[in-house]
Coordinates of C-alpha atoms in Angstrom, one line a residue:
X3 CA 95.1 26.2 -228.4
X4 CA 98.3 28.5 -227.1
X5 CA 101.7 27.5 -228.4
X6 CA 104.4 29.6 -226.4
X7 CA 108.2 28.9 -225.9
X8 CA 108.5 26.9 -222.6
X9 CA 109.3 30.3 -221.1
X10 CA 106.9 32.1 -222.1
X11 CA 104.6 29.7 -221.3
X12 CA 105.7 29.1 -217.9
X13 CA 106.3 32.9 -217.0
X14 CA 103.2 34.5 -218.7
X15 CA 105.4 36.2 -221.1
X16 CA 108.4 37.5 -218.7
X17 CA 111.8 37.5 -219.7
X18 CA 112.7 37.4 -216.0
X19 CA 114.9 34.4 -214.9
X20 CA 113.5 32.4 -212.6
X21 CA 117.2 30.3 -210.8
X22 CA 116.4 26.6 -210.7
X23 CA 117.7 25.5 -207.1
X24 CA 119.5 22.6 -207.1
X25 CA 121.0 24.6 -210.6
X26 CA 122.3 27.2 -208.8
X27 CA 126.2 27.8 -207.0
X28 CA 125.4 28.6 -203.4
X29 CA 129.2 30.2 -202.6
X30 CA 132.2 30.4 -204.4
X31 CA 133.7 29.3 -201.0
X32 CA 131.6 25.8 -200.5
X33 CA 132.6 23.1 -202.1
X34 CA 129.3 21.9 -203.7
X35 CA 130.0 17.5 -204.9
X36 CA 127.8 16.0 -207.3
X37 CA 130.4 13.2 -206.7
X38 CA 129.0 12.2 -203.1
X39 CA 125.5 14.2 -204.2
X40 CA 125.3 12.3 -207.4
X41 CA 121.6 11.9 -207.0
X42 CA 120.4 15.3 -206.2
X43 CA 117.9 16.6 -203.1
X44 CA 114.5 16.2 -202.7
X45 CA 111.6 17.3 -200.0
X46 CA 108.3 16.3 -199.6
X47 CA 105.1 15.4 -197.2
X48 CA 104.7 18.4 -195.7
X49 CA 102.2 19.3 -193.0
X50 CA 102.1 23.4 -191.7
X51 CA 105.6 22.7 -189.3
X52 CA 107.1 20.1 -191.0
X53 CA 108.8 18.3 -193.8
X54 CA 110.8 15.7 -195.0
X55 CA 114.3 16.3 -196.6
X56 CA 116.1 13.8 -199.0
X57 CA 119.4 13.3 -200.3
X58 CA 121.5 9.9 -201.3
X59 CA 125.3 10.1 -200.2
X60 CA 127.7 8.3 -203.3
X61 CA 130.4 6.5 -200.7
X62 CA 131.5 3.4 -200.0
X63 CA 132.0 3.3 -196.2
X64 CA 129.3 1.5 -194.1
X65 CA 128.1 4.1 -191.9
X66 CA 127.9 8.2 -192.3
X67 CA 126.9 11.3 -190.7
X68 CA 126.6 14.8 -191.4
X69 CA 124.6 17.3 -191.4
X70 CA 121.4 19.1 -193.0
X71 CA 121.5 22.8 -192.8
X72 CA 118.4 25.3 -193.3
X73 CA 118.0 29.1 -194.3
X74 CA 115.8 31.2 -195.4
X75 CA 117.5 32.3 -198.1
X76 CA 119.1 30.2 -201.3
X77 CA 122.4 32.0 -200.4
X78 CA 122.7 30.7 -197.1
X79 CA 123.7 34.2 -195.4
X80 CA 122.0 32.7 -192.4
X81 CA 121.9 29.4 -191.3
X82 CA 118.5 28.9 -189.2
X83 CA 119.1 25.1 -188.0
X84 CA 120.8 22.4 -188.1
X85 CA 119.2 18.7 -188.3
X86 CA 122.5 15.8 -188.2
X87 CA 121.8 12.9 -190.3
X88 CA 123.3 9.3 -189.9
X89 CA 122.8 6.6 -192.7
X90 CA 124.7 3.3 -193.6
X91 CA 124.3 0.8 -196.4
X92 CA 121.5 -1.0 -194.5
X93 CA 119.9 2.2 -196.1
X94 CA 121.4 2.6 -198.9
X95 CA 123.2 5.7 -198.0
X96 CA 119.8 7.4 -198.7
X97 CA 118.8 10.1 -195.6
X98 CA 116.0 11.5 -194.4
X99 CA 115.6 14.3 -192.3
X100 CA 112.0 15.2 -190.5
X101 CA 112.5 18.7 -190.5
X102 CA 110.5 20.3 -187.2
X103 CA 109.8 23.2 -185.6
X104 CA 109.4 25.3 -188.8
X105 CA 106.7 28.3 -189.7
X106 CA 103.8 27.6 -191.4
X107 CA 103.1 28.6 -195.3
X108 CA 106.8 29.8 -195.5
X109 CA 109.5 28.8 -197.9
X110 CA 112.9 27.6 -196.7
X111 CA 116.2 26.6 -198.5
X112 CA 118.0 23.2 -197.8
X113 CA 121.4 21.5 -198.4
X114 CA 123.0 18.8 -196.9
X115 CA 127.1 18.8 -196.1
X116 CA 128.7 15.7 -195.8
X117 CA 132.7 16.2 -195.2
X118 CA 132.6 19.7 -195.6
X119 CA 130.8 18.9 -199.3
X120 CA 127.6 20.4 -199.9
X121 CA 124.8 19.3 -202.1
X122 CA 123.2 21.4 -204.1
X123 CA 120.2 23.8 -202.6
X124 CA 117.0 22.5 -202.9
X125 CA 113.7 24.9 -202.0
X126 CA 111.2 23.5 -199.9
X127 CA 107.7 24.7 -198.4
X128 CA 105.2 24.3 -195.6
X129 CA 101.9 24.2 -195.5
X130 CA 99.6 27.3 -195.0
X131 CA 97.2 28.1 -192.4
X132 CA 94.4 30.2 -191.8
X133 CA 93.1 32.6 -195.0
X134 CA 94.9 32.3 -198.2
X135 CA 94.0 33.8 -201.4
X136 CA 95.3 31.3 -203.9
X137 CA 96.9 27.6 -204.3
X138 CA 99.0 25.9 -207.3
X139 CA 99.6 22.3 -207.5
X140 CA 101.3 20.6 -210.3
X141 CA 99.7 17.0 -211.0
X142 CA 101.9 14.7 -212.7
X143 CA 101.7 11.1 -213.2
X144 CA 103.7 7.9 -215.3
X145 CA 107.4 9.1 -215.9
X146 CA 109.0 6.1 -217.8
X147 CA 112.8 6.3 -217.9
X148 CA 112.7 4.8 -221.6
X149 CA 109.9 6.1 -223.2
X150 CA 111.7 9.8 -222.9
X151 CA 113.0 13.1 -221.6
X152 CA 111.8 14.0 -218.3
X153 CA 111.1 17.9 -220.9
X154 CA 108.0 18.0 -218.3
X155 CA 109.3 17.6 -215.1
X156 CA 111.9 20.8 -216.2
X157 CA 109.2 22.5 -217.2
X158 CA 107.6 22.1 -213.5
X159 CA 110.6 23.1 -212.3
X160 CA 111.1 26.3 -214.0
X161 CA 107.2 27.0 -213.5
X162 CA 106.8 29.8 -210.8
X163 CA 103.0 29.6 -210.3
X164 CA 103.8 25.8 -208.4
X165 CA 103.4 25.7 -205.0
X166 CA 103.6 21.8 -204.6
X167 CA 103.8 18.9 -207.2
X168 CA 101.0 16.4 -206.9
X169 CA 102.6 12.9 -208.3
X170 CA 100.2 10.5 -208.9
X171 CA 102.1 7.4 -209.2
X172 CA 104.1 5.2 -211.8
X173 CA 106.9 7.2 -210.6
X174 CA 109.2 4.6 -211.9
X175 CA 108.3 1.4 -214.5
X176 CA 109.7 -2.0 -213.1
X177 CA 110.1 -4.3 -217.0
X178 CA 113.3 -4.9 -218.0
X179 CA 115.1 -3.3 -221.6
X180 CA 113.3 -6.2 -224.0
X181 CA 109.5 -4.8 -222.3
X182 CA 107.3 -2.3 -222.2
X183 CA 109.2 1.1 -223.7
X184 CA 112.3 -0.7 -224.2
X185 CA 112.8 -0.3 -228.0
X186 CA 112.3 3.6 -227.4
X187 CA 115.1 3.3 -223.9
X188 CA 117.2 1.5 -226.8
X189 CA 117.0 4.5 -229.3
X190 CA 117.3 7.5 -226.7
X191 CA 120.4 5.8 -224.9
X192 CA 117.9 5.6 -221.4
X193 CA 117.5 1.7 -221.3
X194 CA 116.3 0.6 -218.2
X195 CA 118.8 -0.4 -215.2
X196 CA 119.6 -2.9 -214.1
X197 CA 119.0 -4.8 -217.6
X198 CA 116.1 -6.8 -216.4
X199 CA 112.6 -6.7 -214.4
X200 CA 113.4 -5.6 -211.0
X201 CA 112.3 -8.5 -208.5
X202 CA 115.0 -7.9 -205.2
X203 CA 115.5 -5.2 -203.1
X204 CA 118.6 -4.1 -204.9
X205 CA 117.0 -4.2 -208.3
X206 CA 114.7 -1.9 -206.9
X207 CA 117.6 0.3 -205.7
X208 CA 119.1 0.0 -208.5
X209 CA 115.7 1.4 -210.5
X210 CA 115.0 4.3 -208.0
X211 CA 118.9 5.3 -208.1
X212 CA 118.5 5.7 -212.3
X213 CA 115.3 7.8 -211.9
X214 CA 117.0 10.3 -209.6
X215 CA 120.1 10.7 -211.1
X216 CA 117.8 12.3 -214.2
X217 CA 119.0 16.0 -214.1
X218 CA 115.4 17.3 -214.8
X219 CA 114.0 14.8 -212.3
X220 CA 116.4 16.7 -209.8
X221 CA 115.9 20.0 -210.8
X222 CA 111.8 19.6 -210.3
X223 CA 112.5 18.1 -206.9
X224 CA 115.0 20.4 -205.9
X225 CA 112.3 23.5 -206.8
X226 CA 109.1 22.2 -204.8
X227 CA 107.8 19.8 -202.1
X228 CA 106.6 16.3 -203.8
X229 CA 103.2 15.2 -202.9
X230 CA 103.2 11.7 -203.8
X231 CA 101.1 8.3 -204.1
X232 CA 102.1 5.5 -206.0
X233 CA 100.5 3.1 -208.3
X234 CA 100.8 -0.1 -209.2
X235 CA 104.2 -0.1 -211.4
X236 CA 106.1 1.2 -208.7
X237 CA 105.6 -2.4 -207.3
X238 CA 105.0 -4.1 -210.7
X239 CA 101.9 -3.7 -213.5
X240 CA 98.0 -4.7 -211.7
X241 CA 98.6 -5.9 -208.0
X242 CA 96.5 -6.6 -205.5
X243 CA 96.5 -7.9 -202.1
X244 CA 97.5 -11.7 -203.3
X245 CA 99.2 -10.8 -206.4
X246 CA 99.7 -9.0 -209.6
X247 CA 99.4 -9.4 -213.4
X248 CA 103.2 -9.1 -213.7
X249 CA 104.2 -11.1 -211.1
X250 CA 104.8 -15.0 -212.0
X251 CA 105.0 -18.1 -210.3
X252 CA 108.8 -18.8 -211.3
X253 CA 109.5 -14.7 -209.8
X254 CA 109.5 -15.8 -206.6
X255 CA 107.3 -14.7 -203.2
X256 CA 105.2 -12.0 -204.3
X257 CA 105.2 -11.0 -200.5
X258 CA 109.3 -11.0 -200.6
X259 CA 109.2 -8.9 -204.1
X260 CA 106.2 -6.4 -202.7
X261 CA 107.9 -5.8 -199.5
X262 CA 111.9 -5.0 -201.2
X263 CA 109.7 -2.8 -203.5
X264 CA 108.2 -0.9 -200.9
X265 CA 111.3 -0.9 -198.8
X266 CA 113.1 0.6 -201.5
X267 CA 110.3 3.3 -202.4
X268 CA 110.7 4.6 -198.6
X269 CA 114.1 4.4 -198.6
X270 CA 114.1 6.8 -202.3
X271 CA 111.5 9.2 -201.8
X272 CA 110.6 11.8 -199.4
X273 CA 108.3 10.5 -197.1
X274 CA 107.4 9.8 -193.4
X275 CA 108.3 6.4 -192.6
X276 CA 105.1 4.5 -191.0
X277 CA 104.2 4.9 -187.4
X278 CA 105.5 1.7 -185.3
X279 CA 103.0 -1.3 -185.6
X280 CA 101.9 0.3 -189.2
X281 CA 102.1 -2.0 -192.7
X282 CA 104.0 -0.4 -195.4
X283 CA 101.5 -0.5 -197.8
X284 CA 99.0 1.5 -195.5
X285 CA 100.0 4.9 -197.4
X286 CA 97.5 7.4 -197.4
X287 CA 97.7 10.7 -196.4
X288 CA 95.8 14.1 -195.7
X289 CA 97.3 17.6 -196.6
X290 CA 95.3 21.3 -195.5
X291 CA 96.1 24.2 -197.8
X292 CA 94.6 27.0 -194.8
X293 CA 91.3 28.0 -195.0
X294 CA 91.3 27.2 -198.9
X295 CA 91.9 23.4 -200.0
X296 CA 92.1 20.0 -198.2
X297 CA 93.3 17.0 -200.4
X298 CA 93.3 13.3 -199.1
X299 CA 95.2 10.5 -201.1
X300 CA 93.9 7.4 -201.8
X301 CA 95.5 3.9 -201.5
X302 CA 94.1 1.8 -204.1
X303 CA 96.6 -0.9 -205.0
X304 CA 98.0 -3.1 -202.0
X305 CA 96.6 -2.4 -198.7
X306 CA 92.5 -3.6 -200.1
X307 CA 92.1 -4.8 -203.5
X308 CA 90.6 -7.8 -204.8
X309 CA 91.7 -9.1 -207.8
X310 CA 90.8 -7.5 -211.1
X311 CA 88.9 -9.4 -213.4
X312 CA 90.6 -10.0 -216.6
X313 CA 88.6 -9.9 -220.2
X314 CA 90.9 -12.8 -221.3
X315 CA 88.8 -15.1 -219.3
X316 CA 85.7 -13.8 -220.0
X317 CA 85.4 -11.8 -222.9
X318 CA 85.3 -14.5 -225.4
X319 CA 82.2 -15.5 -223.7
X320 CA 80.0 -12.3 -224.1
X321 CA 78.1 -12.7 -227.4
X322 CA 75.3 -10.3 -226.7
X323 CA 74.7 -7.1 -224.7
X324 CA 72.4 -8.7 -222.1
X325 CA 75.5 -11.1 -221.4
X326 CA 77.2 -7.8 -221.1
X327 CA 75.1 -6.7 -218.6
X328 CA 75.1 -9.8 -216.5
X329 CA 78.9 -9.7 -217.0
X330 CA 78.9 -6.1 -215.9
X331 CA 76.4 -6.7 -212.8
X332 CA 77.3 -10.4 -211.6
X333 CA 80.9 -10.5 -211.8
X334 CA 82.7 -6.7 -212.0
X335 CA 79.5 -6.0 -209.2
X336 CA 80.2 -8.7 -207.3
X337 CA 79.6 -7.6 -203.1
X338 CA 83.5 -9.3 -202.6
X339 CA 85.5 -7.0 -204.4
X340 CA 86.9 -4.3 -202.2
X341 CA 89.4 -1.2 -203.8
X342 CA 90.4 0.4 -200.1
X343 CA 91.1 -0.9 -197.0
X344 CA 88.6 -0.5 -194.2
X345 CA 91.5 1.4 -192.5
X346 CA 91.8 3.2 -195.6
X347 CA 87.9 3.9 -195.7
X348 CA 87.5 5.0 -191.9
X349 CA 90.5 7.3 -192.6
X350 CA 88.7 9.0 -196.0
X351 CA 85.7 9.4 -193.8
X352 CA 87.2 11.1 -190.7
X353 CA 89.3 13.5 -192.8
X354 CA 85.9 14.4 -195.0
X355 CA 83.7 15.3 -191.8
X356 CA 86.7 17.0 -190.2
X357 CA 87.7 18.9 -193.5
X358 CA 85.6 19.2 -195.8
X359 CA 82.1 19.0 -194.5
X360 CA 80.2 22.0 -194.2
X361 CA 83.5 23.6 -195.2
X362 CA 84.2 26.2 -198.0
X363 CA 87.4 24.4 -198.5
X364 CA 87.9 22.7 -202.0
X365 CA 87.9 18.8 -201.4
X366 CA 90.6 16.9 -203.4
X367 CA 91.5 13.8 -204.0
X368 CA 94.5 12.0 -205.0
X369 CA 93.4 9.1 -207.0
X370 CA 95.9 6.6 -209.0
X371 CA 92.9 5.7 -211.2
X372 CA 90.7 6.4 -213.5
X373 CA 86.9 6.6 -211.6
X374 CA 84.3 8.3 -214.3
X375 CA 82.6 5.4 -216.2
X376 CA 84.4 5.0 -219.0
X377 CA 82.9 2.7 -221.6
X378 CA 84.0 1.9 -225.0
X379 CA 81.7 3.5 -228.4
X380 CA 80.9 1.2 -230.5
X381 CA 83.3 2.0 -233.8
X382 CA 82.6 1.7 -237.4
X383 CA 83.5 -1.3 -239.2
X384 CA 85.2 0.6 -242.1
X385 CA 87.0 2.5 -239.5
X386 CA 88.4 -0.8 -237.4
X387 CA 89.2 -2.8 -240.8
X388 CA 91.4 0.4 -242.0
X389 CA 93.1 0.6 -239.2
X390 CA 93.5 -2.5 -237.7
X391 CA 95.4 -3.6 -241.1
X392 CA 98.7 -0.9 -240.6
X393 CA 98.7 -2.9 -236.7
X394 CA 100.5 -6.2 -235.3
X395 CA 101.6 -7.4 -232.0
X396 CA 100.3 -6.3 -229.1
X397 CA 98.7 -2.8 -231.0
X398 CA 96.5 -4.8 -233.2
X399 CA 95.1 -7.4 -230.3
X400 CA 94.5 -4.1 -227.8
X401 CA 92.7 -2.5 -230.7
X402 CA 90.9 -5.7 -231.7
X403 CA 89.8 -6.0 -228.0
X404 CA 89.0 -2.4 -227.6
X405 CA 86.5 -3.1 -230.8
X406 CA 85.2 -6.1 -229.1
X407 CA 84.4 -4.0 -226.2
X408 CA 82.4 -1.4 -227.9
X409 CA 79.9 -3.8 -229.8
X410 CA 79.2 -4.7 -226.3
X411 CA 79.3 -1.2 -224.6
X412 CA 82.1 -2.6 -222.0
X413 CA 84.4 -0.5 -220.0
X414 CA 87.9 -0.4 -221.1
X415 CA 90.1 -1.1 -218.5
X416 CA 89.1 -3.3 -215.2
X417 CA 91.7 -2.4 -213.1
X418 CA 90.5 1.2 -212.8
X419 CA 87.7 1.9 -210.4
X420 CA 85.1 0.9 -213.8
X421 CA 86.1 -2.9 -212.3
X422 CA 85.4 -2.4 -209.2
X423 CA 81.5 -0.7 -209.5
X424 CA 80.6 -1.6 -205.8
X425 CA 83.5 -0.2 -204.7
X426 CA 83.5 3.1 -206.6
X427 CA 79.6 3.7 -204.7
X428 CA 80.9 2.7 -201.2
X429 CA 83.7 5.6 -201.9
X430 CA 80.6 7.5 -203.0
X431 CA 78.6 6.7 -199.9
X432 CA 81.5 7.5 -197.2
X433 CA 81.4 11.1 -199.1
X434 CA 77.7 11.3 -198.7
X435 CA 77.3 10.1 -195.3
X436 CA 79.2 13.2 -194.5
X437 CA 77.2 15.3 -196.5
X438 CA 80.5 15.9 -199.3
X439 CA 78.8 16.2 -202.5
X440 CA 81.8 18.4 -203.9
X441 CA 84.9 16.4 -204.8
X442 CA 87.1 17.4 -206.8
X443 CA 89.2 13.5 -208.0
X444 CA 93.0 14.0 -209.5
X445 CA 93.6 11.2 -211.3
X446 CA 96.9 9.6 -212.9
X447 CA 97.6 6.2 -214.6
X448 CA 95.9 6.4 -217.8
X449 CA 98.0 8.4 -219.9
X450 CA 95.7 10.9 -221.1
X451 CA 94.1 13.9 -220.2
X452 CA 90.5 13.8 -218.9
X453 CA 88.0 16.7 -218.2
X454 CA 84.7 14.1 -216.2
X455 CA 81.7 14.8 -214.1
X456 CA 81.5 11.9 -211.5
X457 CA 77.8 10.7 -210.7
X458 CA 76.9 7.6 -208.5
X459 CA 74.8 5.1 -209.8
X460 CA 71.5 7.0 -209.0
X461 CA 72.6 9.9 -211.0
X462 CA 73.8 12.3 -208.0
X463 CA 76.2 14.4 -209.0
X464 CA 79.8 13.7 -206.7
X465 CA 82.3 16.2 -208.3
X466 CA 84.1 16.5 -210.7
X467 CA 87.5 14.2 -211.9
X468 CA 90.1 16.3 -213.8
X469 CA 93.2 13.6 -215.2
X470 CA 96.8 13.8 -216.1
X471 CA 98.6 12.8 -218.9
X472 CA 102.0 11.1 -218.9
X473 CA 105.2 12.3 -218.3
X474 CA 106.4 10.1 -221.0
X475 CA 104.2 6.7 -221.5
X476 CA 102.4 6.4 -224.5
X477 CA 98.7 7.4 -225.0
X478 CA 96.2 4.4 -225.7
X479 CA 95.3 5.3 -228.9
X480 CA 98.6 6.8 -230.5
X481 CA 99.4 4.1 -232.6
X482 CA 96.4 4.7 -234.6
X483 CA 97.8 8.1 -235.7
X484 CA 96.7 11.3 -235.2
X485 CA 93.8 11.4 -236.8
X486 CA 92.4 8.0 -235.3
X487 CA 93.1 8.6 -231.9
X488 CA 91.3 12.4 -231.9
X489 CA 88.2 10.2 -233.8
X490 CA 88.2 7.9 -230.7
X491 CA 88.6 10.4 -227.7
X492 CA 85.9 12.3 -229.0
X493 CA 83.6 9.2 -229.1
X494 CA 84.9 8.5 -225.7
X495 CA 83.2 11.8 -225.2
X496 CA 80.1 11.7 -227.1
X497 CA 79.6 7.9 -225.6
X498 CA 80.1 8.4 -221.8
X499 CA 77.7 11.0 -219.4
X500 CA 80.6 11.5 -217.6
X501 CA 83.4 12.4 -220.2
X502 CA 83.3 15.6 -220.8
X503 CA 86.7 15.9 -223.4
X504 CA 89.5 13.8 -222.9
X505 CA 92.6 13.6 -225.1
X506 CA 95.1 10.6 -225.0
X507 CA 98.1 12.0 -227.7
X508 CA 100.1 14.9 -225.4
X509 CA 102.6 14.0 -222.3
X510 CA 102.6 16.8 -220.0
X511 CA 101.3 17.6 -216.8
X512 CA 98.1 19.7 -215.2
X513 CA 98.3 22.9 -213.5
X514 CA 95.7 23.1 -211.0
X515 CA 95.2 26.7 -209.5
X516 CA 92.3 27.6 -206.6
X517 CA 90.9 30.8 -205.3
X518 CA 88.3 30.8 -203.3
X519 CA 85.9 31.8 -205.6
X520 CA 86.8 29.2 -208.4
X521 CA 89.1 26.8 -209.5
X522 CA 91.3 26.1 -213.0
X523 CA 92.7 23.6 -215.0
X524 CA 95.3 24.2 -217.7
X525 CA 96.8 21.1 -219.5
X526 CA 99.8 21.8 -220.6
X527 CA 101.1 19.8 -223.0
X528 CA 105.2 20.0 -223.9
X529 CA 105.9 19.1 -227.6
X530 CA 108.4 16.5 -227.6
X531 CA 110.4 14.0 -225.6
X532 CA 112.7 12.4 -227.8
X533 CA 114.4 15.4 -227.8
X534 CA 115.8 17.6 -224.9
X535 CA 114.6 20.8 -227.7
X536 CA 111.1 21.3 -226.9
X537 CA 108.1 23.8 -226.4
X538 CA 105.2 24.1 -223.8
X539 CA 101.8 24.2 -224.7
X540 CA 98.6 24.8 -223.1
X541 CA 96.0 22.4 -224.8
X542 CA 93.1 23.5 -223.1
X543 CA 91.4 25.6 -220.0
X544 CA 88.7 24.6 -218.0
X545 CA 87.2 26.4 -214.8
X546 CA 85.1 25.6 -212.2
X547 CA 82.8 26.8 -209.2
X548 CA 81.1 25.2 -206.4
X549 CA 77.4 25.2 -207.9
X550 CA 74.6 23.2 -205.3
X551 CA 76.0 21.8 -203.3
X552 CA 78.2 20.1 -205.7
X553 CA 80.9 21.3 -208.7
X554 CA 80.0 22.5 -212.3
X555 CA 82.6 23.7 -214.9
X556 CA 82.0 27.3 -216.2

């Protein structure tokens, strides 16, 4: 394990300053206004001519305009275009600009000017075409306002070898201060707003506007393009297409509280808005990296899904392994429980053949959830009795369930892709029918960090699945202490074919960087987030090669 300063980390060593746009004074003769920019600049989606500019004007009128200027260079010597913006309170005041017309795999400077007031510079990107010798993706997931400090997103920001951020959803958390991370929001002065779960449009608003107005959330977004998918708490916790585990009858219209959720997420982050005639929750995209990388995102939570199936109804049921196994094959295997979309599905497959098969392009995928198998070992009662006795509330009944589980050899969550099994082989299938044996799955939502081999159920090797840890949520296992949760993630390990390490105590983020030759992983891990002082650390390395016809790790 490498402990370094952030710096140091971040900059192999240099003491060269790397300028944080967004940070940065563009001319002592423009007036730049965090009064009507309160909530920074953004960009993101980008395809090789194109991408999507962000800002939120602080005024009262009803109606705006101005304008978004480019250059090539952060100091705005030159001003390359224009693009005029209008917004108005139907909106939010947020803009967009669809910035056109621009040069592929080039980087470009941004600022919008509203009155004669500038926001700060953001730096933005396209994508590459054609031979390139290298890519670097940042892949973060599950940044709870309460939990913490954002230490991870500045350390993005300030990290020079980033060429995109890959977010993988649970961008923002929708309880209210008295749930989930609320005792922490209380401690750190970062309680949730407003002061209860979000349900309307404007609580929604309201959420997104706290999450951007975090100065290292802004100072990431202001240094790269934002890749971006969300998950399920950006709606509320374990939807699907009738519902969700944190939705309740006396909440009102799911429908209404999905749709202002959505709304709001369009309105807050930079993205294409849908074609005419498309459903909002029909997000999935597909990105080329030149001759080097192709990555397709995954929709997995509203536009498909059948309802997970909860242990609470069954698990109390399942008194031998053989009821385990009819559990496992009759109910989670059940031919009726979709994950994506057949849009979503006939989209995966035309981008594979036209991407990725008989291509030397690595495949990625942007994937909310966890998709190895990922059952639970069987612990040792002198382990569970120590434990569970320094537990109560909900810590105790998880780790009382997560016991349960592994007397029966069960997996350990159900709304990953583990509860959907028929659903994780048809995603398997559309790969092979287009001979695309070589995925390479990014995964978010679990906070921890995975290394996993993906095989489908005949034992063919798919890929490879590296995860994320959180920005700030809590690992699993951290309320067991230290030593407790490294004894269970290396069972996970030891238990599961397709665990190769995993580690559920660090927040942090994955640094993902390609060549054509190989690929590595770093997981870097930064050292606190209760506290704004803070190191980086990279917990581990892992590399990887194409090997035949599929991936292996070196």
């Amino acid at each position: 394990m490498n402990k370094y300063n952030r710096r140091q980390a971040l900059l192999g060593g240099s003491a060269a300053l790397l300028l944080r746009p967004g940070l940065t004074d563009i001319s002592k003769n423009n007036l730049v206004s965090r009064e009507f920019f309160y909530h920074g600049v953004a960009s993101g989606d980008p395809d090789s001519t194109s991408v999507v500019l962000w800002t939120k004007l602080t005024i009262s009128s009803v109606e705006a305009t101005g304008l978004c200027e480019i250059s090539s260079s952060q100091g705005f010597e030159e001003i390359i275009s224009c693009f005029p913006f209008k917004t108005s309170k139907e909106k939010d005041h947020t803009v967009k600009v669809l910035v056109n017309n621009l040069e592929p795999g080039s980087i470009y400077f941004y600022r919008f000017n509203y009155q004669g007031y500038f926001s700060s510079v953001g730096r933005t990107r396209t994508l590459p075409v054609g031979d390139i010798s290298s890519l670097g993706l940042a892949v973060a997931s599950c940044s709870n306002y309460p939990f913490g400090y954002f230490n991870a997103y500045e350390a993005i920001s300030i990290d020079p070898s980033i060429d995109f951020v890959l977010h993988l959803g649970d961008y923002i958390y929708e309880y209210g201060p008295d749930g989930y991370g609320g005792l922490s929001g209380e401690k750190l002065g970062r309680t949730h707003l407003p002061g209860k779960e979000i349900l309307s449009l404007d609580d929604y608003r309201t959420r997104h506007a706290q999450y951007k107005s975090d100065k290292d959330s802004q100072a990431m977004h202001a240094a790269h393009p934002l890749i971006v998918i969300w998950d399920d708490h950006e709606v509320t916790n374990n939807p699907w297409m009738g519902g969700a585990e944190n939705h309740q009858l006396d909440e009102g219209s799911w429908e209404f509280r999905k749709k202002s959720a959505l709304q709001a997420y369009y309105e807050w982050m930079p993205v294409r808005e849908p074609e005419q005639g498309i459903g909002l929750e029909n997000y999935w995209r597909n990105f080329q990296f030149g001759n080097l990388a192709n990555l397709i995102t995954l929709e997995t939570r509203h536009s498909g899904r059948a309802q997970q199936v909860s242990y609470s109804e069954y698990l109390k049921d399942l008194k031998s392994k053989e009821d385990a196994y009819n559990f496992r094959s009759e109910i989670l295997g059940a031919a009726n429980r979709p994950m994506l979309s057949n849009d979503m599905k006939k989209f995966l497959e035309k981008n594979l053949k036209q991407s990725c098969r008989n291509s030397k392009r690595w495949c990625l995928i942007g994937n909310q959830i966890p998709m190895a198998r990922t059952h639970a070992p069987e612990i040792l009662d002198n382990f569970f009795k120590e434990k569970i006795k320094n537990l109560d509330g909900y810590d105790a009944n998880s780790f009382r369930t997560f016991y349960d589980l592994g007397k029966l050899d069960l997996p350990i969550y159900l709304d990953t892709w583990d509860g959907y099994p028929l659903a994780r082989e048809d995603f398997y299938q559309i790969s092979k029918n287009v001979d695309v044996n070589d995925l390479l799955v990014l995964t978010g939502d679990s906070h921890a960090f995975w290394q996993n081999e993906l095989f489908d159920c005949s034992g063919k090797k798919m890929g490879l699945e590296l995860g994320v840890a959180a920005i700030t949520s809590p690992g699993d296992f951290v309320s067991l202490g230290n030593d407790g949760a490294t004894l269970i993630n290396n069972q996970l390990a030891k238990h599961n074919k397709e665990i190769v390490w995993t580690n559920s105590q660090y927040n942090g983020y994955l640094r993902l960087k390609l060549t054509a030759d190989k690929g590595r992983a770093e997981y870097i891990s930064v050292t606190d987030i209760s506290s704004k002082k803070y190191d980086v650390k990279v917990i581990r390395e892992v590399e990887f090669v194409r090997s035949k016809g599929t991936l292996d790790y070196i």
